[in-house]
PDB file of C-alpha atoms in Angstrom:
ATOM      1  CA  ARG A   1      94.353 109.166  93.121  1.00  0.00           C
ATOM      2  CA  GLY A   2      92.325 116.855  88.510  1.00  0.00           C
ATOM      3  CA  GLY A   3      89.163 116.736  90.324  1.00  0.00           C
ATOM      4  CA  ARG A   4      87.687 114.138  92.566  1.00  0.00           C
ATOM      5  CA  GLY A   5      85.551 111.436  91.071  1.00  0.00           C
ATOM      6  CA  ARG A   6      83.448 108.604  92.313  1.00  0.00           C
ATOM      7  CA  GLY A   7      84.782 106.018  89.933  1.00  0.00           C
ATOM      8  CA  GLY A   8      81.606 104.931  88.160  1.00  0.00           C
ATOM      9  CA  GLY A   9      78.385 103.397  89.444  1.00  0.00           C
ATOM     10  CA  ALA A  10      77.689 100.319  91.473  1.00  0.00           C
ATOM     11  CA  ALA A  11      80.600  97.878  91.752  1.00  0.00           C
ATOM     12  CA  LYS A  12      80.425  95.072  89.312  1.00  0.00           C
ATOM     13  CA  ALA A  13      83.809  93.429  89.828  1.00  0.00           C
ATOM     14  CA  PRO A  14      83.927  89.692  89.158  1.00  0.00           C
ATOM     15  CA  ARG A  15      82.411  87.795  92.056  1.00  0.00           C
ATOM     16  CA  GLU A  16      85.218  85.178  92.215  1.00  0.00           C
ATOM     17  CA  ALA A  17      88.127  87.409  92.821  1.00  0.00           C
ATOM     18  CA  ARG A  18      90.481  84.649  93.948  1.00  0.00           C
ATOM     19  CA  TRP A  19      94.259  84.912  93.556  1.00  0.00           C
ATOM     20  CA  HIS A  20      96.203  82.462  91.439  1.00  0.00           C
ATOM     21  CA  ALA A  21      99.746  82.603  90.272  1.00  0.00           C
ATOM     22  CA  PRO A  22      99.717  84.262  86.859  1.00  0.00           C
ATOM     23  CA  GLY A  23     100.933  81.195  85.047  1.00  0.00           C
ATOM     24  CA  GLY A  24      99.609  79.774  81.831  1.00  0.00           C
ATOM     25  CA  GLY A  25     100.350  82.965  79.911  1.00  0.00           C
ATOM     26  CA  GLU A  26     103.697  83.566  78.298  1.00  0.00           C
ATOM     27  CA  ALA A  27     105.921  85.605  80.548  1.00  0.00           C
ATOM     28  CA  LEU A  28     107.926  87.879  78.215  1.00  0.00           C
ATOM     29  CA  SER A  29     111.610  88.145  78.309  1.00  0.00           C
ATOM     30  CA  ASP A  30     113.236  90.757  80.564  1.00  0.00           C
ATOM     31  CA  ASP A  31     115.520  91.742  77.638  1.00  0.00           C
ATOM     32  CA  ASP A  32     114.803  95.385  77.009  1.00  0.00           C
ATOM     33  CA  SER A  33     116.189  95.323  73.525  1.00  0.00           C
ATOM     34  CA  ALA A  34     113.868  95.805  70.520  1.00  0.00           C
ATOM     35  CA  CYS A  35     111.301  93.042  70.189  1.00  0.00           C
ATOM     36  CA  SER A  36     111.186  90.776  67.214  1.00  0.00           C
ATOM     37  CA  GLU A  37     107.938  90.249  65.361  1.00  0.00           C
ATOM     38  CA  GLY A  38     107.421  87.029  67.184  1.00  0.00           C
ATOM     39  CA  GLU A  39     107.960  88.699  70.606  1.00  0.00           C
ATOM     40  CA  ALA A  40     105.609  91.517  69.607  1.00  0.00           C
ATOM     41  CA  ALA A  41     102.908  88.946  68.734  1.00  0.00           C
ATOM     42  CA  ARG A  42     103.213  87.518  72.258  1.00  0.00           C
ATOM     43  CA  ARG A  43     102.669  90.801  74.032  1.00  0.00           C
ATOM     44  CA  PRO A  44      99.718  90.630  76.387  1.00  0.00           C
ATOM     45  CA  SER A  45      96.721  92.536  75.087  1.00  0.00           C
ATOM     46  CA  LEU A  46      95.430  94.761  77.907  1.00  0.00           C
ATOM     47  CA  ALA A  47      91.751  95.595  78.343  1.00  0.00           C
ATOM     48  CA  ILE A  48      92.573  98.687  80.290  1.00  0.00           C
ATOM     49  CA  LYS A  49      94.565 101.668  78.888  1.00  0.00           C
ATOM     50  CA  LEU A  50      97.527 102.360  81.101  1.00  0.00           C
ATOM     51  CA  GLY A  51      99.421 105.641  81.330  1.00  0.00           C
ATOM     52  CA  MET A  52     102.395 107.130  83.150  1.00  0.00           C
ATOM     53  CA  TRP A  53     103.871 110.580  83.907  1.00  0.00           C
ATOM     54  CA  ASP A  54     107.672 110.295  83.733  1.00  0.00           C
ATOM     55  CA  LEU A  55     109.386 112.931  85.834  1.00  0.00           C
ATOM     56  CA  GLY A  56     112.892 111.797  84.919  1.00  0.00           C
ATOM     57  CA  GLN A  57     113.934 111.141  88.453  1.00  0.00           C
ATOM     58  CA  CYS A  58     114.718 107.476  87.968  1.00  0.00           C
ATOM     59  CA  ASP A  59     117.214 105.442  85.941  1.00  0.00           C
ATOM     60  CA  LYS A  60     115.262 104.638  82.809  1.00  0.00           C
ATOM     61  CA  ARG A  61     117.255 101.520  82.207  1.00  0.00           C
ATOM     62  CA  ARG A  62     115.905  99.955  85.382  1.00  0.00           C
ATOM     63  CA  CYS A  63     112.498 101.669  85.811  1.00  0.00           C
ATOM     64  CA  THR A  64     109.579  99.260  85.752  1.00  0.00           C
ATOM     65  CA  GLY A  65     107.247 101.863  84.241  1.00  0.00           C
ATOM     66  CA  THR A  66     109.710 102.654  81.424  1.00  0.00           C
ATOM     67  CA  LYS A  67     109.984  98.901  80.729  1.00  0.00           C
ATOM     68  CA  LEU A  68     106.208  98.662  80.349  1.00  0.00           C
ATOM     69  CA  MET A  69     106.283 101.688  78.043  1.00  0.00           C
ATOM     70  CA  ARG A  70     108.895  99.943  75.801  1.00  0.00           C
ATOM     71  CA  ALA A  71     106.688  96.911  75.775  1.00  0.00           C
ATOM     72  CA  GLY A  72     103.752  98.958  74.415  1.00  0.00           C
ATOM     73  CA  MET A  73     101.679  98.363  77.618  1.00  0.00           C
ATOM     74  CA  VAL A  74     101.876 101.954  79.001  1.00  0.00           C
ATOM     75  CA  ARG A  75     101.787 105.321  77.145  1.00  0.00           C
ATOM     76  CA  GLU A  76     103.596 108.437  78.342  1.00  0.00           C
ATOM     77  CA  LEU A  77     101.432 111.367  79.665  1.00  0.00           C
ATOM     78  CA  ARG A  78     102.469 115.088  79.898  1.00  0.00           C
ATOM     79  CA  ILE A  79     102.131 117.206  82.955  1.00  0.00           C
ATOM     80  CA  GLY A  80      99.053 119.421  82.651  1.00  0.00           C
ATOM     81  CA  GLN A  81      97.411 117.511  79.842  1.00  0.00           C
ATOM     82  CA  GLY A  82      93.754 116.413  80.334  1.00  0.00           C
ATOM     83  CA  TYR A  83      93.235 112.940  81.681  1.00  0.00           C
ATOM     84  CA  ARG A  84      89.956 111.502  82.684  1.00  0.00           C
ATOM     85  CA  GLY A  85      91.165 108.225  84.078  1.00  0.00           C
ATOM     86  CA  LEU A  86      92.164 107.079  87.510  1.00  0.00           C
ATOM     87  CA  VAL A  87      95.437 108.336  88.887  1.00  0.00           C
ATOM     88  CA  LEU A  88      97.303 106.648  91.781  1.00  0.00           C
ATOM     89  CA  SER A  89      98.283 109.728  93.778  1.00  0.00           C
ATOM     90  CA  PRO A  90      98.743 110.981  97.399  1.00  0.00           C
ATOM     91  CA  ASN A  91      96.021 113.518  96.569  1.00  0.00           C
ATOM     92  CA  GLY A  92      93.404 110.753  96.603  1.00  0.00           C
ATOM     93  CA  THR A  93      90.767 110.783  99.336  1.00  0.00           C
ATOM     94  CA  LYS A  94      89.494 107.194  98.620  1.00  0.00           C
ATOM     95  CA  CYS A  95      90.964 103.865  97.804  1.00  0.00           C
ATOM     96  CA  VAL A  96      90.740 102.138  94.480  1.00  0.00           C
ATOM     97  CA  SER A  97      87.992  99.605  94.686  1.00  0.00           C
ATOM     98  CA  GLY A  98      85.331  97.541  92.805  1.00  0.00           C
ATOM     99  CA  GLU A  99      83.454 100.880  92.367  1.00  0.00           C
ATOM    100  CA  ASP A 100      86.103 101.726  89.712  1.00  0.00           C
ATOM    101  CA  TYR A 101      85.423  98.568  87.637  1.00  0.00           C
ATOM    102  CA  GLU A 102      82.925 100.225  85.246  1.00  0.00           C
ATOM    103  CA  LEU A 103      84.956 103.390  84.869  1.00  0.00           C
ATOM    104  CA  LEU A 104      88.063 101.504  83.842  1.00  0.00           C
ATOM    105  CA  SER A 105      86.007  99.203  81.647  1.00  0.00           C
ATOM    106  CA  ALA A 106      84.474 102.183  79.804  1.00  0.00           C
ATOM    107  CA  GLY A 107      87.951 103.226  78.679  1.00  0.00           C
ATOM    108  CA  ALA A 108      88.841 105.877  81.209  1.00  0.00           C
ATOM    109  CA  GLY A 109      92.270 104.344  81.824  1.00  0.00           C
ATOM    110  CA  LEU A 110      94.575 104.048  84.783  1.00  0.00           C
ATOM    111  CA  ALA A 111      97.867 105.998  85.294  1.00  0.00           C
ATOM    112  CA  VAL A 112     100.781 106.229  87.687  1.00  0.00           C
ATOM    113  CA  VAL A 113     103.512 108.785  88.395  1.00  0.00           C
ATOM    114  CA  ASP A 114     107.081 107.606  87.882  1.00  0.00           C
ATOM    115  CA  CYS A 115     109.309 109.418  90.277  1.00  0.00           C
ATOM    116  CA  SER A 116     111.837 108.767  93.101  1.00  0.00           C
ATOM    117  CA  TRP A 117     110.769 107.996  96.680  1.00  0.00           C
ATOM    118  CA  ALA A 118     113.537 110.384  97.797  1.00  0.00           C
ATOM    119  CA  ARG A 119     112.058 113.274  95.733  1.00  0.00           C
ATOM    120  CA  LEU A 120     108.283 112.994  96.246  1.00  0.00           C
ATOM    121  CA  ASP A 121     108.149 116.538  97.505  1.00  0.00           C
ATOM    122  CA  GLU A 122     109.198 117.770  94.036  1.00  0.00           C
ATOM    123  CA  VAL A 123     106.300 116.050  92.227  1.00  0.00           C
ATOM    124  CA  PRO A 124     103.654 118.553  91.059  1.00  0.00           C
ATOM    125  CA  PHE A 125     100.791 116.254  91.948  1.00  0.00           C
ATOM    126  CA  ARG A 126      98.235 119.140  91.733  1.00  0.00           C
ATOM    127  CA  GLN A 127      99.124 119.622  88.054  1.00  0.00           C
ATOM    128  CA  ILE A 128      98.427 116.053  87.252  1.00  0.00           C
ATOM    129  CA  LYS A 129      94.920 115.738  85.929  1.00  0.00           C
ATOM    130  CA  GLY A 130      92.606 112.806  86.571  1.00  0.00           C
ATOM    131  CA  THR A 131      90.581 111.210  89.378  1.00  0.00           C
ATOM    132  CA  PRO A 132      92.979 110.489  92.219  1.00  0.00           C
ATOM    133  CA  ARG A 133      93.028 107.162  94.121  1.00  0.00           C
ATOM    134  CA  LEU A 134      94.918 105.641  96.953  1.00  0.00           C
ATOM    135  CA  LEU A 135      96.107 102.071  97.332  1.00  0.00           C
ATOM    136  CA  PRO A 136      95.483 100.045 100.466  1.00  0.00           C
ATOM    137  CA  PHE A 137      98.192  98.381 102.543  1.00  0.00           C
ATOM    138  CA  LEU A 138     100.379  96.115 100.355  1.00  0.00           C
ATOM    139  CA  LEU A 139     103.907  94.806 100.315  1.00  0.00           C
ATOM    140  CA  ALA A 140     106.581  95.544  97.580  1.00  0.00           C
ATOM    141  CA  SER A 141     108.114  92.567  95.858  1.00  0.00           C
ATOM    142  CA  ASN A 142     110.676  94.359  93.694  1.00  0.00           C
ATOM    143  CA  PRO A 143     114.318  93.499  94.520  1.00  0.00           C
ATOM    144  CA  VAL A 144     115.121  96.909  96.116  1.00  0.00           C
ATOM    145  CA  ASN A 145     112.172  97.105  98.553  1.00  0.00           C
ATOM    146  CA  TYR A 146     111.225  93.417  98.882  1.00  0.00           C
ATOM    147  CA  GLY A 147     108.843  92.948 101.771  1.00  0.00           C
ATOM    148  CA  ARG A 148     108.523  96.552 102.640  1.00  0.00           C
ATOM    149  CA  PRO A 149     104.989  98.067 102.922  1.00  0.00           C
ATOM    150  CA  ALA A 150     103.808 100.944 100.772  1.00  0.00           C
ATOM    151  CA  THR A 151     106.947 101.214  98.608  1.00  0.00           C
ATOM    152  CA  LEU A 152     105.581  99.801  95.360  1.00  0.00           C
ATOM    153  CA  SER A 153     107.199 100.288  92.019  1.00  0.00           C
ATOM    154  CA  CYS A 154     105.128 101.632  89.116  1.00  0.00           C
ATOM    155  CA  ALA A 155     104.390  98.131  87.809  1.00  0.00           C
ATOM    156  CA  GLU A 156     103.323  96.857  91.200  1.00  0.00           C
ATOM    157  CA  ALA A 157     101.068  99.872  91.797  1.00  0.00           C
ATOM    158  CA  LEU A 158      99.353  99.423  88.447  1.00  0.00           C
ATOM    159  CA  ALA A 159      98.981  95.689  88.965  1.00  0.00           C
ATOM    160  CA  ALA A 160      97.507  96.250  92.440  1.00  0.00           C
ATOM    161  CA  ALA A 161      94.958  98.781  91.238  1.00  0.00           C
ATOM    162  CA  LEU A 162      93.921  96.582  88.295  1.00  0.00           C
ATOM    163  CA  TYR A 163      93.484  93.568  90.516  1.00  0.00           C
ATOM    164  CA  ILE A 164      91.467  95.371  93.175  1.00  0.00           C
ATOM    165  CA  ALA A 165      89.248  96.983  90.597  1.00  0.00           C
ATOM    166  CA  GLY A 166      88.468  93.583  89.084  1.00  0.00           C
ATOM    167  CA  HIS A 167      90.807  93.414  86.140  1.00  0.00           C
ATOM    168  CA  ARG A 168      92.942  90.455  87.282  1.00  0.00           C
ATOM    169  CA  GLU A 169      94.162  89.336  83.833  1.00  0.00           C
ATOM    170  CA  ASP A 170      95.602  92.755  83.136  1.00  0.00           C
ATOM    171  CA  ALA A 171      97.263  92.759  86.525  1.00  0.00           C
ATOM    172  CA  ALA A 172      98.910  89.356  85.836  1.00  0.00           C
ATOM    173  CA  ALA A 173      99.978  90.606  82.315  1.00  0.00           C
ATOM    174  CA  VAL A 174     101.705  93.650  83.803  1.00  0.00           C
ATOM    175  CA  MET A 175     103.699  91.598  86.297  1.00  0.00           C
ATOM    176  CA  SER A 176     104.493  88.937  83.758  1.00  0.00           C
ATOM    177  CA  LYS A 177     107.152  91.390  82.355  1.00  0.00           C
ATOM    178  CA  PHE A 178     109.349  90.831  85.362  1.00  0.00           C
ATOM    179  CA  THR A 179     110.993  87.530  86.618  1.00  0.00           C
ATOM    180  CA  TRP A 180     110.133  88.597  90.154  1.00  0.00           C
ATOM    181  CA  GLY A 181     106.516  89.372  89.209  1.00  0.00           C
ATOM    182  CA  ASP A 182     104.983  86.296  90.763  1.00  0.00           C
ATOM    183  CA  SER A 183     106.430  87.387  94.112  1.00  0.00           C
ATOM    184  CA  PHE A 184     104.050  90.305  94.194  1.00  0.00           C
ATOM    185  CA  PHE A 185     101.043  87.940  94.068  1.00  0.00           C
ATOM    186  CA  ALA A 186     102.680  85.478  96.501  1.00  0.00           C
ATOM    187  CA  LEU A 187     103.232  88.257  99.034  1.00  0.00           C
ATOM    188  CA  ASN A 188      99.856  89.976  98.618  1.00  0.00           C
ATOM    189  CA  GLY A 189      97.519  87.346  97.279  1.00  0.00           C
ATOM    190  CA  PRO A 190      95.244  86.928 100.294  1.00  0.00           C
ATOM    191  CA  ALA A 191      95.018  90.697 100.808  1.00  0.00           C
ATOM    192  CA  LEU A 192      94.444  91.394  97.220  1.00  0.00           C
ATOM    193  CA  ASP A 193      91.539  88.842  97.163  1.00  0.00           C
ATOM    194  CA  GLU A 194      89.902  90.530 100.109  1.00  0.00           C
ATOM    195  CA  TYR A 195      90.345  94.014  98.715  1.00  0.00           C
ATOM    196  CA  ALA A 196      88.960  92.852  95.378  1.00  0.00           C
ATOM    197  CA  ALA A 197      85.878  91.374  97.073  1.00  0.00           C
ATOM    198  CA  CYS A 198      85.022  94.791  98.531  1.00  0.00           C
ATOM    199  CA  ALA A 199      82.155  96.611  96.898  1.00  0.00           C
ATOM    200  CA  THR A 200      83.150 100.111  97.815  1.00  0.00           C
ATOM    201  CA  ALA A 201      86.227 102.181  98.770  1.00  0.00           C
ATOM    202  CA  GLU A 202      84.868 102.294 102.325  1.00  0.00           C
ATOM    203  CA  ASP A 203      84.830  98.522 102.460  1.00  0.00           C
ATOM    204  CA  VAL A 204      88.397  98.460 101.216  1.00  0.00           C
ATOM    205  CA  LEU A 205      89.471 100.836 104.037  1.00  0.00           C
ATOM    206  CA  ALA A 206      87.526  98.816 106.602  1.00  0.00           C
ATOM    207  CA  THR A 207      89.262  95.637 105.354  1.00  0.00           C
ATOM    208  CA  GLN A 208      92.599  97.310 105.685  1.00  0.00           C
ATOM    209  CA  GLU A 209      91.796  98.447 109.176  1.00  0.00           C
ATOM    210  CA  ARG A 210      90.799  94.970 110.051  1.00  0.00           C
ATOM    211  CA  PHE A 211      94.089  93.617 108.704  1.00  0.00           C
ATOM    212  CA  MET A 212      95.939  96.046 111.017  1.00  0.00           C
ATOM    213  CA  ARG A 213      93.675  95.364 114.008  1.00  0.00           C
ATOM    214  CA  GLU A 214      94.107  91.544 113.618  1.00  0.00           C
ATOM    215  CA  GLY A 215      97.869  91.925 113.434  1.00  0.00           C
ATOM    216  CA  ILE A 216      98.248  90.762 109.859  1.00  0.00           C
ATOM    217  CA  ALA A 217     100.672  93.634 109.272  1.00  0.00           C
ATOM    218  CA  GLY A 218     102.575  92.486 112.333  1.00  0.00           C
ATOM    219  CA  GLY A 219     102.896  88.960 110.932  1.00  0.00           C
ATOM    220  CA  ILE A 220     104.770  90.061 107.825  1.00  0.00           C
ATOM    221  CA  GLU A 221     108.148  88.875 109.123  1.00  0.00           C
ATOM    222  CA  GLU A 222     106.865  85.330 109.612  1.00  0.00           C
ATOM    223  CA  GLN A 223     105.338  85.398 106.172  1.00  0.00           C
ATOM    224  CA  LEU A 224     108.591  86.502 104.621  1.00  0.00           C
ATOM    225  CA  ARG A 225     110.533  83.806 106.369  1.00  0.00           C
ATOM    226  CA  ASN A 226     108.355  81.229 104.623  1.00  0.00           C
ATOM    227  CA  LEU A 227     109.148  82.670 101.178  1.00  0.00           C
ATOM    228  CA  ASP A 228     112.350  82.478  99.160  1.00  0.00           C
ATOM    229  CA  LEU A 229     113.926  85.873  99.222  1.00  0.00           C
ATOM    230  CA  PRO A 230     115.184  87.285  95.933  1.00  0.00           C
ATOM    231  CA  PRO A 231     118.981  87.604  95.474  1.00  0.00           C
ATOM    232  CA  SER A 232     120.666  90.635  96.933  1.00  0.00           C
ATOM    233  CA  SER A 233     121.339  93.659  94.807  1.00  0.00           C
ATOM    234  CA  SER A 234     124.899  92.625  94.038  1.00  0.00           C
ATOM    235  CA  GLU A 235     123.787  89.157  93.083  1.00  0.00           C
ATOM    236  CA  SER A 236     121.020  90.510  90.873  1.00  0.00           C
ATOM    237  CA  GLU A 237     123.438  92.765  89.098  1.00  0.00           C
ATOM    238  CA  GLN A 238     125.582  89.798  88.265  1.00  0.00           C
ATOM    239  CA  GLU A 239     122.686  87.681  87.066  1.00  0.00           C
ATOM    240  CA  THR A 240     120.573  90.235  85.251  1.00  0.00           C
ATOM    241  CA  ASP A 241     120.769  93.988  85.049  1.00  0.00           C
ATOM    242  CA  ASP A 242     117.146  94.440  84.326  1.00  0.00           C
ATOM    243  CA  ASP A 243     115.658  92.654  87.360  1.00  0.00           C
ATOM    244  CA  ASN A 244     117.637  94.869  89.822  1.00  0.00           C
ATOM    245  CA  GLU A 245     115.597  98.020  90.023  1.00  0.00           C
ATOM    246  CA  GLN A 246     118.317  99.774  92.086  1.00  0.00           C
ATOM    247  CA  LEU A 247     118.621 103.312  90.832  1.00  0.00           C
ATOM    248  CA  GLU A 248     122.158 104.584  90.595  1.00  0.00           C
ATOM    249  CA  GLY A 249     122.420 108.184  91.844  1.00  0.00           C
ATOM    250  CA  LYS A 250     118.762 109.021  91.136  1.00  0.00           C
ATOM    251  CA  GLY A 251     117.015 107.462  94.151  1.00  0.00           C
ATOM    252  CA  GLU A 252     114.731 104.424  94.261  1.00  0.00           C
ATOM    253  CA  GLU A 253     111.842 104.188  91.897  1.00  0.00           C
ATOM    254  CA  SER A 254     108.472 105.300  93.260  1.00  0.00           C
ATOM    255  CA  SER A 255     105.058 104.853  91.807  1.00  0.00           C
ATOM    256  CA  GLY A 256     103.908 108.053  93.563  1.00  0.00           C
ATOM    257  CA  ALA A 257     101.003 105.990  94.877  1.00  0.00           C
ATOM    258  CA  LYS A 258     100.439 106.497  98.552  1.00  0.00           C
ATOM    259  CA  SER A 259      98.871 103.858 100.767  1.00  0.00           C
ATOM    260  CA  SER A 260      95.724 104.790 102.626  1.00  0.00           C
ATOM    261  CA  ALA A 261      97.384 103.274 105.644  1.00  0.00           C
ATOM    262  CA  ASP A 262      99.819 106.253 105.598  1.00  0.00           C
ATOM    263  CA  THR A 263      97.114 108.919 105.432  1.00  0.00           C
ATOM    264  CA  GLU A 264      95.594 108.313 108.921  1.00  0.00           C
TER     265      GLU A 264
END
């Protein structure tokens, strides 16, 4: 989340894992047309190698993972090929955590499965090689599933895993490709900070359980009322075709990453 792995040695994620809005860097245009040389020069340079298995279930014009591939931030992987990095997958038995910091830093990489939420049963997860990991409880910020738990897009799943494992700059760079990207950190900032401060996967799970026990999950509606909601799907389509990740006839985009909150 193919064999199980422990994700490196002792956790050495940065001590000050505090959330901040990913400003300061240049947020790239949402225009998916070919980049000019100037635009290419402004592409964020990622420290972690990102990959994606594209199962062709989503509309490529609106898929967040496909957009990241076009931007040169994610490379496409093939089903069955060897992969030694972390894979966000329902087959995971432990959450991504600070334990994975060294593994990612050593060049192992991080990958996600691009598929449809409506067709998860068709995904050959057991043929996808790598070290599987789960994500803890988080909220989606994409226009289709805004505010809904455990329905992250590919970009959100990658950003969440990077942040929790101690690679905040890469997480911000990934979300900078989307005009709604800041919403992901606004919705999940406190939770991401606490998850990132955890030394082990067990600590992440305990933190998630505490969130649930203290009613943080139950207070989501109040949190959402205090935030500006993104435009509706119809409004988004009129304003910009790229920001609306609604998939026409192919189901909503899924990262294939299952939350550990759904495994209990």
